[in-house]
Each structure stands twice: as C-alpha cells, then as structure tokens.
C-alpha cells in the first residue's frame, strides 16, 4: 500500500476508518456461512483493488509507522484475497497480518474459503497459519456436456493448517465432499496435503461411513482438478468363504476420455474360480447417459463328496440409460439379463436377490403433449420356475405401441361429460416348457370411456360407461395353441355415490388439542363388467387377458379426526 495515499486519508479526519482507495460498496456479497456453499457461482468483483495494492478497512484503527492496529469489522483486501476478522494487526512493510476472532479468509481466484479462530498471514508471499480451521475448496469442473464428475466442494477442518503458497497442510483434521452437517463419509487423519483445484492427499487416515470406521490407509488421493477422474488401481480386498474358499480381488479404473470410463474388478475364489465385474459408463451428450454392468464367474464347479464337481457359473448383464431425442420424445430403458437362476443363487451376496426369480428388461420411447401420451414399449420378462435349465416363462413385446388420453370435458345440451381412451397394439410372444406361440402374435386393444357427474343437495353421483374391444392373432384351446385369431368385446358400467360429509367441531380441550373436529365421509360404488365369453381362449401375456365378468358393490365410511392447538 502506498504510504503517501494512506497519510492523505488520515489527514482528512479521524472519522474515516478506511485506508487505501476511497470507500466503496463491498466487492462481493457476504458469503453465506451455511455448511454447503455453491462454489460454482463466481461472484463478479468490479471494485477489486489493482495488483499489489491492499485496501484496509475497520471501525477503529491506530498506526505506528508501518504497523496498523485494526479493531471492529477489520478487513484487508487484495486483488484476489479478502481477510476479515474482529481485529487485525498488519505491518505494511513486511506484509505480515495477525487476525483474531471470527476470521474469514477468501481466495477468489481458486475458490477457497476458510474460517478460523486466529490466522497468521503474509500478504506478500501468501503464506500463513490458520488455527481451529474449517473451510471449503471448489472442485473446479468445466460446466460442459459429456462430463462424468461431481461439482460438490471439498470440505475440511482441523486443529490448524499451514498455507504454503499454492497448498495447505492440514493437521489433525478431516475432509469430505458430502453434504453437511451429517456427511455420509469422512476421512480423518493427522496430516492432509491439499492443493486447491488439483488434489488432496491424506496420510495414515481412517475412512468412516457415518461414524463407523471401515478401513485405514497409509495414503489416500482425491482429485480436485478440472478433470478429477484419474485412472488407477483400486483398493484390493481379501476374505474367506465356506463355499468359495479364500477370496482375493483387485481392480482398475480407466478414465479413457472425458465422456466415458470403465471399472474392472477380478475376484479369485480358491475353491470355485475367477469372477469378473465390469462397469462401463458413458455420457455421449448432455441429454443422454448410460451405465452397463457385467458380472460373470468362470466356475470350476462345487466339489461333491464323491470328488465330482457341479458347475454353477454364468453371467448377469444389467444396463440402464436415457436419451433426449428432441421434439419432446424421450427414450429410457433397463436391460437385465440373467443366464440362469442357479448362477444367481450360487454367487449373489444378497438373500433378497437369491430368492427373486424374475429378470425384467424394458425400454420406452415416450412423448407427452396436451393431455395425450404416446409410448413405444420393448420388453422381455423371464420368470424362472426352477433352477433346471430352460425351466422358465418368457414373455416378449417387440414392440407395443400405446396411445392414451386423460379425461377431456365435453358439453352436450349444456350437460358436462368427460371422455378418455386407451389404445394399444403390438407384437408379442410367450415361450415356456411344452408351450410357445408364434414369433409375433398381434394384439390390438381399444377402450374408450365416458363419464358424467350428477349433483343434488350435497349428493354426487358419478356414472361412467366404457367399452373395450380386443383382438388376438392367436388363441389356445385346453392349454394348446390353436393358431386361430380371437376377438373379445366387453362393456363396463361403474357408478360412485358420494354422500354429504358429516362433521362436528368440539370446543373442548383434550389430549388431542384445544379443539378437534370429527368428519364422517360415506361412499358407495358399483361396477359391472360383461361380455367375456371365453376366459381361457386368450394367451396370457399381461393383465389385459385377466379381465372377467363381474358384478360388485362396495360401501364404506371414512372417519377422520382433526386436532387444533393454540
């Protein structure tokens, strides 16, 4: 800071508690002390001091040559740095500053923000010490498409930290990039070496999930740069199993481009063989991404008492993805293919998965506009009946088109009606032991519905009438595919009666509150379906074939209690 300019400001009167340039609006909005700052936002600093010039502000100050004593809302601001505290002692010749009480340090260029009880800082060489420190460092990520990464800031805290120009050395602290105040994971250790925008290294640290320590590592590396994903070997794992023997696994993560990466893990079972796990992720463009996982085991077989082995190997493919196709069309899908139920039961780590006998794959191309929805569905459902090879039921839709509309209000003779419909058509196939249809069995279904509302003195009657016509290109007789088409025409009538609601408010203080209300809601409904002449004729593909003749009525009374306090 130029001393001549400082003395000129001092001569203007003791009421001015600022040095350097004339007072101006704060260069940045006060940072929210919340625990999860949005460090992607770069606040413009049009009034920042020029290079090598330091602005000093305070409510009260004293000076002794180059030494300044700032008290009350003390600030030292440079081109890319701001130091705030309750009080600051600053030497203009050496650049040494000691800040005490609610210290707030910001480095705008690198997106650093620290808070401490006391700070010793040198503005000339940008070094210093921070005591009882906690802070954030922005994970610099270019906001461009086709980037698989996270922009969550790195949070760290410790007993004290030392700044050595471009890095911090944190002592007896922890770091995380989960949301605070209850992060899912933390890394705690005696020494952390942090270079903002580049990397963070922890030495002799302990990784904790919530408060549970999971593992200790002598060296842990986390990338903070523009491309924080780095290829490298993963943490190996070891174990022992009564059925698989000794287990040892290694893995490698390969980030071979900005938009794609792959993880490979190999797990060796001494009693069974080698397992492979491959996870391939990609983001071709901003509106599309996918994740494909392959897991398979080269099984030598389970050893039997007679010395023979029963092989139970196989593989499972799981893939999920989405894409924006433009003009309102979206594509989403999940592929789940299992080679055999025996493989799942032998090598899964989950009991729920071991007893789950379905493998379901679905893909949709859909568009919504106004009150209409158009869907194109591709699906494959396999239900394993047992672990025997080929003992499964497979239902396939390649494809099935759907067009539906929500209720539209139409007026006829000044009377309101609501009209809706569902239309489907597709090519289906069902395969199971001793039973299969043609490769493509056509099925078309059309179901329009009309409803109205009649109201009188609090009573509401909602009658509705619908017809449904379905055509199958194949049918069955006594459980055998007949190869003959089949048509079904059904009618459905429903009516719902809603009686007036009965309620009473009790101005009586009870354990529920100062007053409470009792509400009684009576309701009745009626439904009739007719026209199903041959229930067993359609081949079963989904719930559309389960429609049956029925006449049913329901009556119900709902009681509600509302309590109010104060």
PDB file of C-alpha atoms in Angstrom, residues 61-298:
ATOM      1  CA  UNK A  61      -7.676   1.888  13.927  1.00  0.00           C
ATOM      2  CA  UNK A  62      -4.333   3.025  15.243  1.00  0.00           C
ATOM      3  CA  UNK A  63      -0.975   3.259  13.498  1.00  0.00           C
ATOM      4  CA  UNK A  64       2.668   3.265  14.469  1.00  0.00           C
ATOM      5  CA  UNK A  65       4.695   3.803  11.331  1.00  0.00           C
ATOM      6  CA  UNK A  66       4.024   0.850   9.018  1.00  0.00           C
ATOM      7  CA  UNK A  67       2.210  -1.038  11.796  1.00  0.00           C
ATOM      8  CA  UNK A  68      -1.595  -0.797  11.848  1.00  0.00           C
ATOM      9  CA  UNK A  69      -3.991  -1.978  14.547  1.00  0.00           C
ATOM     10  CA  UNK A  70      -7.498  -2.546  13.167  1.00  0.00           C
ATOM     11  CA  UNK A  71     -10.420  -3.119  15.524  1.00  0.00           C
ATOM     12  CA  UNK A  72     -14.051  -3.906  14.730  1.00  0.00           C
ATOM     13  CA  UNK A  73     -15.008  -5.323  11.328  1.00  0.00           C
ATOM     14  CA  UNK A  74     -11.402  -5.278  10.234  1.00  0.00           C
ATOM     15  CA  UNK A  75     -10.649  -6.131   6.600  1.00  0.00           C
ATOM     16  CA  UNK A  76      -7.598  -6.441   4.371  1.00  0.00           C
ATOM     17  CA  UNK A  77      -8.460  -6.819   0.686  1.00  0.00           C
ATOM     18  CA  UNK A  78      -6.269  -7.508  -2.310  1.00  0.00           C
ATOM     19  CA  UNK A  79      -6.885  -8.325  -5.948  1.00  0.00           C
ATOM     20  CA  UNK A  80      -7.853 -11.942  -5.275  1.00  0.00           C
ATOM     21  CA  UNK A  81      -7.888 -12.166  -1.468  1.00  0.00           C
ATOM     22  CA  UNK A  82     -10.019 -10.869   1.413  1.00  0.00           C
ATOM     23  CA  UNK A  83      -9.189 -11.283   5.126  1.00  0.00           C
ATOM     24  CA  UNK A  84     -11.891 -10.343   7.655  1.00  0.00           C
ATOM     25  CA  UNK A  85     -11.815 -10.546  11.470  1.00  0.00           C
ATOM     26  CA  UNK A  86     -12.838  -8.805  14.678  1.00  0.00           C
ATOM     27  CA  UNK A  87      -9.314  -7.388  14.929  1.00  0.00           C
ATOM     28  CA  UNK A  88      -6.215  -7.430  12.715  1.00  0.00           C
ATOM     29  CA  UNK A  89      -2.617  -6.299  13.341  1.00  0.00           C
ATOM     30  CA  UNK A  90      -0.963  -5.535   9.995  1.00  0.00           C
ATOM     31  CA  UNK A  91       2.546  -4.431   9.008  1.00  0.00           C
ATOM     32  CA  UNK A  92       2.638  -2.755   5.614  1.00  0.00           C
ATOM     33  CA  UNK A  93       6.400  -3.183   5.159  1.00  0.00           C
ATOM     34  CA  UNK A  94       6.579  -6.933   5.785  1.00  0.00           C
ATOM     35  CA  UNK A  95       3.003  -7.837   4.746  1.00  0.00           C
ATOM     36  CA  UNK A  96       2.520  -9.774   7.986  1.00  0.00           C
ATOM     37  CA  UNK A  97      -1.025  -9.794   9.397  1.00  0.00           C
ATOM     38  CA  UNK A  98      -2.382 -11.428  12.525  1.00  0.00           C
ATOM     39  CA  UNK A  99      -6.177 -11.756  12.614  1.00  0.00           C
ATOM     40  CA  UNK A 100      -8.171 -12.784  15.686  1.00  0.00           C
ATOM     41  CA  UNK A 101     -11.835 -13.529  16.322  1.00  0.00           C
ATOM     42  CA  UNK A 102     -14.267 -14.821  13.668  1.00  0.00           C
ATOM     43  CA  UNK A 103     -11.609 -14.849  10.995  1.00  0.00           C
ATOM     44  CA  UNK A 104     -12.920 -15.237   7.458  1.00  0.00           C
ATOM     45  CA  UNK A 105     -10.420 -15.764   4.613  1.00  0.00           C
ATOM     46  CA  UNK A 106     -11.377 -15.888   0.919  1.00  0.00           C
ATOM     47  CA  UNK A 107      -9.247 -16.590  -2.149  1.00  0.00           C
ATOM     48  CA  UNK A 108     -11.478 -15.707  -5.079  1.00  0.00           C
ATOM     49  CA  UNK A 109      -9.399 -16.995  -7.989  1.00  0.00           C
ATOM     50  CA  UNK A 110      -9.076 -20.531  -6.609  1.00  0.00           C
ATOM     51  CA  UNK A 111     -12.474 -20.604  -4.902  1.00  0.00           C
ATOM     52  CA  UNK A 112     -11.134 -21.080  -1.366  1.00  0.00           C
ATOM     53  CA  UNK A 113     -12.978 -20.066   1.798  1.00  0.00           C
ATOM     54  CA  UNK A 114     -11.711 -20.617   5.325  1.00  0.00           C
ATOM     55  CA  UNK A 115     -12.913 -19.711   8.799  1.00  0.00           C
ATOM     56  CA  UNK A 116     -10.693 -19.844  11.868  1.00  0.00           C
ATOM     57  CA  UNK A 117     -10.252 -18.532  15.387  1.00  0.00           C
ATOM     58  CA  UNK A 118      -6.836 -16.999  14.639  1.00  0.00           C
ATOM     59  CA  UNK A 119      -4.773 -16.510  11.483  1.00  0.00           C
ATOM     60  CA  UNK A 120      -1.166 -15.512  10.861  1.00  0.00           C
ATOM     61  CA  UNK A 121      -0.848 -14.479   7.221  1.00  0.00           C
ATOM     62  CA  UNK A 122       1.730 -12.803   4.969  1.00  0.00           C
ATOM     63  CA  UNK A 123       0.165 -10.918   2.094  1.00  0.00           C
ATOM     64  CA  UNK A 124       3.420 -10.703   0.130  1.00  0.00           C
ATOM     65  CA  UNK A 125       4.265 -14.399  -0.207  1.00  0.00           C
ATOM     66  CA  UNK A 126       0.712 -15.699   0.512  1.00  0.00           C
ATOM     67  CA  UNK A 127       1.740 -17.985   3.359  1.00  0.00           C
ATOM     68  CA  UNK A 128       0.281 -18.323   6.809  1.00  0.00           C
ATOM     69  CA  UNK A 129      -1.158 -20.434   9.582  1.00  0.00           C
ATOM     70  CA  UNK A 130      -4.841 -20.978  10.462  1.00  0.00           C
ATOM     71  CA  UNK A 131      -5.856 -22.217  13.908  1.00  0.00           C
ATOM     72  CA  UNK A 132      -9.043 -24.215  14.581  1.00  0.00           C
ATOM     73  CA  UNK A 133      -9.758 -24.005  10.879  1.00  0.00           C
ATOM     74  CA  UNK A 134     -12.642 -25.183   8.720  1.00  0.00           C
ATOM     75  CA  UNK A 135     -13.146 -24.373   5.083  1.00  0.00           C
ATOM     76  CA  UNK A 136     -14.127 -25.275   1.539  1.00  0.00           C
ATOM     77  CA  UNK A 137     -12.261 -25.602  -1.699  1.00  0.00           C
ATOM     78  CA  UNK A 138     -14.082 -25.600  -5.002  1.00  0.00           C
ATOM     79  CA  UNK A 139     -13.771 -28.712  -7.144  1.00  0.00           C
ATOM     80  CA  UNK A 140     -13.151 -26.985 -10.435  1.00  0.00           C
ATOM     81  CA  UNK A 141     -15.230 -28.616 -13.140  1.00  0.00           C
ATOM     82  CA  UNK A 142     -15.966 -27.049 -16.503  1.00  0.00           C
ATOM     83  CA  UNK A 143     -19.743 -26.892 -16.931  1.00  0.00           C
ATOM     84  CA  UNK A 144     -19.632 -28.548 -20.325  1.00  0.00           C
ATOM     85  CA  UNK A 145     -21.564 -31.546 -21.664  1.00  0.00           C
ATOM     86  CA  UNK A 146     -20.262 -35.127 -21.753  1.00  0.00           C
ATOM     87  CA  UNK A 147     -18.528 -34.850 -18.374  1.00  0.00           C
ATOM     88  CA  UNK A 148     -18.865 -37.580 -15.749  1.00  0.00           C
ATOM     89  CA  UNK A 149     -17.940 -35.866 -12.494  1.00  0.00           C
ATOM     90  CA  UNK A 150     -19.189 -34.042  -9.414  1.00  0.00           C
ATOM     91  CA  UNK A 151     -19.004 -30.336  -8.556  1.00  0.00           C
ATOM     92  CA  UNK A 152     -19.533 -30.792  -4.808  1.00  0.00           C
ATOM     93  CA  UNK A 153     -16.921 -28.706  -2.922  1.00  0.00           C
ATOM     94  CA  UNK A 154     -14.315 -30.316  -0.703  1.00  0.00           C
ATOM     95  CA  UNK A 155     -14.911 -29.536   2.963  1.00  0.00           C
ATOM     96  CA  UNK A 156     -12.103 -29.826   5.508  1.00  0.00           C
ATOM     97  CA  UNK A 157     -11.454 -28.911   9.121  1.00  0.00           C
ATOM     98  CA  UNK A 158      -8.616 -29.388  11.590  1.00  0.00           C
ATOM     99  CA  UNK A 159      -6.753 -28.167  14.645  1.00  0.00           C
ATOM    100  CA  UNK A 160      -4.528 -25.968  12.492  1.00  0.00           C
ATOM    101  CA  UNK A 161      -3.462 -25.560   8.894  1.00  0.00           C
ATOM    102  CA  UNK A 162      -0.431 -24.068   7.209  1.00  0.00           C
ATOM    103  CA  UNK A 163      -0.631 -22.353   3.824  1.00  0.00           C
ATOM    104  CA  UNK A 164       2.475 -22.672   1.683  1.00  0.00           C
ATOM    105  CA  UNK A 165       1.759 -20.555  -1.398  1.00  0.00           C
ATOM    106  CA  UNK A 166      -0.269 -22.956  -3.567  1.00  0.00           C
ATOM    107  CA  UNK A 167      -1.185 -25.617  -0.983  1.00  0.00           C
ATOM    108  CA  UNK A 168      -2.423 -26.235   2.546  1.00  0.00           C
ATOM    109  CA  UNK A 169      -1.082 -28.705   5.080  1.00  0.00           C
ATOM    110  CA  UNK A 170      -3.890 -29.639   7.493  1.00  0.00           C
ATOM    111  CA  UNK A 171      -3.069 -31.182  10.872  1.00  0.00           C
ATOM    112  CA  UNK A 172      -5.332 -33.476  12.921  1.00  0.00           C
ATOM    113  CA  UNK A 173      -8.406 -32.958  10.823  1.00  0.00           C
ATOM    114  CA  UNK A 174     -10.871 -34.457   8.395  1.00  0.00           C
ATOM    115  CA  UNK A 175     -12.198 -33.894   4.881  1.00  0.00           C
ATOM    116  CA  UNK A 176     -15.325 -34.877   2.944  1.00  0.00           C
ATOM    117  CA  UNK A 177     -17.375 -33.760  -0.044  1.00  0.00           C
ATOM    118  CA  UNK A 178     -20.741 -34.936   1.295  1.00  0.00           C
ATOM    119  CA  UNK A 179     -23.460 -32.559   2.387  1.00  0.00           C
ATOM    120  CA  UNK A 180     -23.081 -31.274   5.921  1.00  0.00           C
ATOM    121  CA  UNK A 181     -23.708 -31.286   8.851  1.00  0.00           C
ATOM    122  CA  UNK A 182     -24.120 -35.090   8.679  1.00  0.00           C
ATOM    123  CA  UNK A 183     -21.826 -36.313   5.883  1.00  0.00           C
ATOM    124  CA  UNK A 184     -22.100 -39.898   4.721  1.00  0.00           C
ATOM    125  CA  UNK A 185     -18.347 -40.367   4.696  1.00  0.00           C
ATOM    126  CA  UNK A 186     -15.349 -38.666   6.257  1.00  0.00           C
ATOM    127  CA  UNK A 187     -11.619 -39.170   6.053  1.00  0.00           C
ATOM    128  CA  UNK A 188      -9.766 -38.408   9.284  1.00  0.00           C
ATOM    129  CA  UNK A 189      -6.041 -38.352   9.819  1.00  0.00           C
ATOM    130  CA  UNK A 190      -3.046 -36.494  11.272  1.00  0.00           C
ATOM    131  CA  UNK A 191      -1.842 -34.850   8.021  1.00  0.00           C
ATOM    132  CA  UNK A 192      -3.607 -33.710   4.844  1.00  0.00           C
ATOM    133  CA  UNK A 193      -1.804 -32.156   1.886  1.00  0.00           C
ATOM    134  CA  UNK A 194      -4.353 -30.112  -0.117  1.00  0.00           C
ATOM    135  CA  UNK A 195      -3.696 -28.269  -3.380  1.00  0.00           C
ATOM    136  CA  UNK A 196      -6.909 -26.456  -4.393  1.00  0.00           C
ATOM    137  CA  UNK A 197      -8.027 -27.107  -7.976  1.00  0.00           C
ATOM    138  CA  UNK A 198      -5.576 -30.009  -8.131  1.00  0.00           C
ATOM    139  CA  UNK A 199      -5.615 -32.765  -5.477  1.00  0.00           C
ATOM    140  CA  UNK A 200      -5.840 -33.712  -1.791  1.00  0.00           C
ATOM    141  CA  UNK A 201      -3.638 -36.363  -0.151  1.00  0.00           C
ATOM    142  CA  UNK A 202      -4.307 -37.906   3.255  1.00  0.00           C
ATOM    143  CA  UNK A 203      -1.623 -39.753   5.213  1.00  0.00           C
ATOM    144  CA  UNK A 204      -2.315 -42.500   7.776  1.00  0.00           C
ATOM    145  CA  UNK A 205      -6.039 -41.760   7.587  1.00  0.00           C
ATOM    146  CA  UNK A 206      -9.182 -43.677   8.566  1.00  0.00           C
ATOM    147  CA  UNK A 207     -12.199 -43.814   6.259  1.00  0.00           C
ATOM    148  CA  UNK A 208     -15.522 -43.674   8.138  1.00  0.00           C
ATOM    149  CA  UNK A 209     -19.061 -44.267   6.903  1.00  0.00           C
ATOM    150  CA  UNK A 210     -21.126 -42.062   9.175  1.00  0.00           C
ATOM    151  CA  UNK A 211     -19.295 -42.836  12.431  1.00  0.00           C
ATOM    152  CA  UNK A 212     -18.349 -46.394  11.577  1.00  0.00           C
ATOM    153  CA  UNK A 213     -14.644 -46.863  10.679  1.00  0.00           C
ATOM    154  CA  UNK A 214     -14.383 -49.048   7.556  1.00  0.00           C
ATOM    155  CA  UNK A 215     -10.678 -49.119   6.748  1.00  0.00           C
ATOM    156  CA  UNK A 216      -7.362 -47.411   7.395  1.00  0.00           C
ATOM    157  CA  UNK A 217      -4.973 -46.461   4.623  1.00  0.00           C
ATOM    158  CA  UNK A 218      -1.433 -45.069   4.714  1.00  0.00           C
ATOM    159  CA  UNK A 219      -2.099 -42.979   1.597  1.00  0.00           C
ATOM    160  CA  UNK A 220      -5.323 -41.643   0.061  1.00  0.00           C
ATOM    161  CA  UNK A 221      -5.555 -39.467  -3.052  1.00  0.00           C
ATOM    162  CA  UNK A 222      -8.545 -37.363  -4.172  1.00  0.00           C
ATOM    163  CA  UNK A 223      -8.509 -35.327  -7.376  1.00  0.00           C
ATOM    164  CA  UNK A 224      -9.837 -31.753  -7.308  1.00  0.00           C
ATOM    165  CA  UNK A 225      -8.828 -30.565 -10.778  1.00  0.00           C
ATOM    166  CA  UNK A 226     -10.781 -29.772 -13.906  1.00  0.00           C
ATOM    167  CA  UNK A 227     -10.562 -33.433 -14.837  1.00  0.00           C
ATOM    168  CA  UNK A 228     -10.734 -35.042 -11.384  1.00  0.00           C
ATOM    169  CA  UNK A 229     -11.122 -38.582 -12.697  1.00  0.00           C
ATOM    170  CA  UNK A 230      -7.787 -40.362 -12.831  1.00  0.00           C
ATOM    171  CA  UNK A 231      -7.075 -43.877 -13.973  1.00  0.00           C
ATOM    172  CA  UNK A 232      -5.531 -46.155 -11.379  1.00  0.00           C
ATOM    173  CA  UNK A 233      -5.700 -49.328  -9.332  1.00  0.00           C
ATOM    174  CA  UNK A 234      -8.469 -49.749  -6.767  1.00  0.00           C
ATOM    175  CA  UNK A 235      -8.135 -50.892  -3.182  1.00  0.00           C
ATOM    176  CA  UNK A 236      -7.670 -54.697  -3.123  1.00  0.00           C
ATOM    177  CA  UNK A 237      -9.895 -56.865  -0.939  1.00  0.00           C
ATOM    178  CA  UNK A 238      -9.417 -60.212   0.744  1.00  0.00           C
ATOM    179  CA  UNK A 239     -11.762 -62.600   2.527  1.00  0.00           C
ATOM    180  CA  UNK A 240     -12.785 -66.176   3.190  1.00  0.00           C
ATOM    181  CA  UNK A 241     -15.959 -68.133   2.380  1.00  0.00           C
ATOM    182  CA  UNK A 242     -17.084 -71.585   3.454  1.00  0.00           C
ATOM    183  CA  UNK A 243     -18.282 -72.355  -0.092  1.00  0.00           C
ATOM    184  CA  UNK A 244     -15.868 -70.353  -2.248  1.00  0.00           C
ATOM    185  CA  UNK A 245     -12.667 -70.634  -0.243  1.00  0.00           C
ATOM    186  CA  UNK A 246     -10.082 -67.894   0.078  1.00  0.00           C
ATOM    187  CA  UNK A 247     -11.007 -64.723  -1.804  1.00  0.00           C
ATOM    188  CA  UNK A 248      -8.722 -62.073  -3.259  1.00  0.00           C
ATOM    189  CA  UNK A 249      -9.786 -59.191  -5.519  1.00  0.00           C
ATOM    190  CA  UNK A 250      -8.064 -56.397  -7.415  1.00  0.00           C
ATOM    191  CA  UNK A 251      -9.451 -53.730  -9.705  1.00  0.00           C
ATOM    192  CA  UNK A 252      -8.536 -50.965 -12.117  1.00  0.00           C
ATOM    193  CA  UNK A 253     -10.383 -47.765 -13.016  1.00  0.00           C
ATOM    194  CA  UNK A 254      -9.767 -46.401 -16.511  1.00  0.00           C
ATOM    195  CA  UNK A 255     -10.989 -42.897 -17.416  1.00  0.00           C
ATOM    196  CA  UNK A 256     -10.081 -43.099 -21.086  1.00  0.00           C
ATOM    197  CA  UNK A 257     -11.957 -39.921 -22.141  1.00  0.00           C
ATOM    198  CA  UNK A 258     -13.968 -37.027 -20.746  1.00  0.00           C
ATOM    199  CA  UNK A 259     -17.217 -38.817 -21.520  1.00  0.00           C
ATOM    200  CA  UNK A 260     -16.538 -42.491 -20.806  1.00  0.00           C
ATOM    201  CA  UNK A 261     -14.897 -44.633 -18.142  1.00  0.00           C
ATOM    202  CA  UNK A 262     -14.742 -48.288 -17.236  1.00  0.00           C
ATOM    203  CA  UNK A 263     -14.042 -50.164 -13.998  1.00  0.00           C
ATOM    204  CA  UNK A 264     -12.812 -53.739 -13.988  1.00  0.00           C
ATOM    205  CA  UNK A 265     -12.579 -55.951 -10.915  1.00  0.00           C
ATOM    206  CA  UNK A 266     -11.305 -59.502 -10.791  1.00  0.00           C
ATOM    207  CA  UNK A 267     -12.134 -61.707  -7.799  1.00  0.00           C
ATOM    208  CA  UNK A 268     -10.411 -65.041  -7.335  1.00  0.00           C
ATOM    209  CA  UNK A 269     -12.143 -67.816  -5.361  1.00  0.00           C
ATOM    210  CA  UNK A 270      -9.730 -70.580  -4.449  1.00  0.00           C
ATOM    211  CA  UNK A 271     -12.487 -73.245  -4.441  1.00  0.00           C
ATOM    212  CA  UNK A 272     -14.503 -72.065  -7.442  1.00  0.00           C
ATOM    213  CA  UNK A 273     -12.607 -69.987  -9.979  1.00  0.00           C
ATOM    214  CA  UNK A 274     -12.390 -66.425 -11.268  1.00  0.00           C
ATOM    215  CA  UNK A 275     -15.155 -63.783 -11.196  1.00  0.00           C
ATOM    216  CA  UNK A 276     -15.227 -60.699 -13.422  1.00  0.00           C
ATOM    217  CA  UNK A 277     -17.036 -57.417 -12.777  1.00  0.00           C
ATOM    218  CA  UNK A 278     -17.065 -54.721 -15.489  1.00  0.00           C
ATOM    219  CA  UNK A 279     -18.817 -51.354 -15.117  1.00  0.00           C
ATOM    220  CA  UNK A 280     -18.859 -49.208 -18.271  1.00  0.00           C
ATOM    221  CA  UNK A 281     -20.322 -45.697 -18.040  1.00  0.00           C
ATOM    222  CA  UNK A 282     -20.825 -43.076 -20.706  1.00  0.00           C
ATOM    223  CA  UNK A 283     -22.367 -39.692 -21.420  1.00  0.00           C
ATOM    224  CA  UNK A 284     -22.452 -39.239 -25.207  1.00  0.00           C
ATOM    225  CA  UNK A 285     -24.074 -35.808 -24.935  1.00  0.00           C
ATOM    226  CA  UNK A 286     -25.816 -33.588 -22.385  1.00  0.00           C
ATOM    227  CA  UNK A 287     -29.187 -35.303 -22.709  1.00  0.00           C
ATOM    228  CA  UNK A 288     -28.001 -38.911 -22.734  1.00  0.00           C
ATOM    229  CA  UNK A 289     -26.121 -41.263 -20.426  1.00  0.00           C
ATOM    230  CA  UNK A 290     -25.818 -44.977 -19.771  1.00  0.00           C
ATOM    231  CA  UNK A 291     -24.341 -47.441 -17.284  1.00  0.00           C
ATOM    232  CA  UNK A 292     -23.655 -51.051 -18.251  1.00  0.00           C
ATOM    233  CA  UNK A 293     -22.566 -53.701 -15.711  1.00  0.00           C
ATOM    234  CA  UNK A 294     -21.401 -57.230 -16.474  1.00  0.00           C
ATOM    235  CA  UNK A 295     -20.786 -59.857 -13.793  1.00  0.00           C
ATOM    236  CA  UNK A 296     -19.735 -63.394 -14.578  1.00  0.00           C
ATOM    237  CA  UNK A 297     -17.958 -66.335 -12.964  1.00  0.00           C
ATOM    238  CA  UNK A 298     -15.738 -68.925 -14.626  1.00  0.00           C
TER     239      UNK A 298
END
